[in-house]
């Protein structure tokens, strides 16, 4: 790593990253409606696109990646776990995404979608 950026928060970091790589008419795609910075992308001249992942498993597929990756696809913002479905993607899905990102020279921002959720132990009761 040769460059380091320090920001005052996640929104500022995401905005800076988007403004650093977006170009007019480039496409950005998303795995979730949560945390979609569409206004920032549009302001910089990019085109935001939402990838619809289907229930019940919400998996990435070869067919879905082929439909969304195009020569103008510049970046992917991908939540893992997927928020709000709370799906944790298996290694195969992430490797598929990585392969398409490499093939199309696309930046991938893999975001933890549930970083503020705290799982508490279920309460146990005895007689």
JSON list of C-alpha atoms in Angstrom, two decimals, residues 5-6 29 69:
[
{"chain": "A", "resi": 5, "resn": "UNK", "atom": "CA", "xyz": [-6.68, 8.08, 3.63]},
{"chain": "A", "resi": 6, "resn": "UNK", "atom": "CA", "xyz": [-8.09, 8.99, 7.03]},
{"chain": "A", "resi": 29, "resn": "UNK", "atom": "CA", "xyz": [-23.68, -1.86, -9.09]},
{"chain": "A", "resi": 69, "resn": "UNK", "atom": "CA", "xyz": [-20.92, -6.74, -15.80]}
]
